[in-house]
Amino acid sequence: MTSHFFWNGGPVAFRSGETIAAALLRAGITDLGRPSATPGGRVFCGIGACQGCVIAVAGAAPVEACLTPAREGLRLGPLPAIGAEHA
Ligand code: FES
């Protein structure tokens, strides 16, 4: 049985024990959508140090995709751009 979470509404398959970042990269998703920060918006260090992979989780606090195990049905996406909520 294949498990899935959702990135920007689209299903992404993952393997048991895989991190969110690993599943996204295997699916060809490298742009995690954070504008202007360097190395933000992509998986850079893979060990939780650079914060480049921080993403939004529906109904929960943001997480580091490189450290967070994928779970069935998670709804994930880029963090909102800073200040976008006031645009
Ligand atoms: S890739 Fe650096 S914190 Fe996740």
XYZ file of C-alpha atoms and ligand atoms in Angstrom:
91
model
C 0.000 0.000 0.000
C 1.319 3.428 -0.927
C 1.000 6.274 1.540
C 0.514 9.895 0.541
C 0.603 13.389 1.949
C -0.409 16.505 0.062
C 1.870 19.309 -1.136
C -0.024 22.349 -2.400
C -3.036 20.077 -2.697
C -1.339 17.449 -4.828
C -0.601 13.928 -3.555
C 3.008 12.936 -2.885
C 3.840 9.282 -2.207
C 6.211 8.375 0.572
C 7.874 5.264 1.938
C 7.634 4.117 5.528
C 10.119 6.034 7.681
C 10.869 8.629 5.016
C 11.048 12.326 5.861
C 8.831 14.852 4.147
C 11.895 16.358 2.434
C 13.038 13.006 1.070
C 9.609 12.291 -0.374
C 9.351 15.767 -1.922
C 12.803 15.484 -3.494
C 12.042 12.016 -4.875
C 8.889 13.496 -6.403
C 10.986 16.194 -8.074
C 9.761 18.985 -5.813
C 12.782 21.100 -4.883
C 11.226 24.553 -4.529
C 9.597 24.785 -1.116
C 8.363 28.269 -1.868
C 10.050 30.588 0.577
C 10.977 33.740 -1.316
C 14.117 35.804 -0.819
C 15.771 33.862 2.004
C 19.005 32.072 1.220
C 19.177 29.110 1.350
C 15.486 29.282 2.218
C 12.960 27.551 0.092
C 14.859 24.353 -0.459
C 16.499 21.457 1.263
C 20.068 22.573 1.912
C 21.694 20.991 4.954
C 19.378 18.062 5.621
C 20.156 18.119 9.347
C 17.908 20.834 10.754
C 20.522 23.578 10.830
C 19.742 25.935 7.929
C 15.949 26.238 8.259
C 15.704 26.315 4.477
C 13.129 23.548 4.459
C 10.635 24.959 6.950
C 7.146 24.419 5.588
C 3.577 24.995 6.686
C 1.406 22.179 8.049
C -2.370 22.582 7.999
C -3.619 22.730 11.569
C -0.183 22.611 13.173
C 3.015 24.570 13.646
C 5.549 24.790 10.800
C 8.108 21.980 10.617
C 11.533 21.303 9.165
C 10.796 18.966 6.269
C 14.247 17.362 6.518
C 13.625 16.197 10.089
C 9.909 15.414 10.067
C 8.674 11.943 9.186
C 6.019 11.881 6.492
C 2.590 10.847 7.682
C -0.507 9.798 5.819
C -2.806 12.662 4.874
C -0.658 15.597 6.025
C -1.559 18.774 4.164
C 1.614 20.768 3.528
C 2.670 23.840 1.633
C 5.054 26.777 1.584
C 5.093 29.179 4.479
C 3.202 32.373 3.740
C 5.473 35.164 2.596
C 6.346 37.526 5.410
C 3.969 40.460 5.272
C 1.644 38.773 2.771
C -1.096 38.644 5.374
C -1.154 42.469 5.321
C -1.051 42.912 1.534
S 17.404 21.405 4.997
Fe 18.365 22.614 6.494
S 16.971 22.592 8.146
Fe 16.107 21.237 6.702
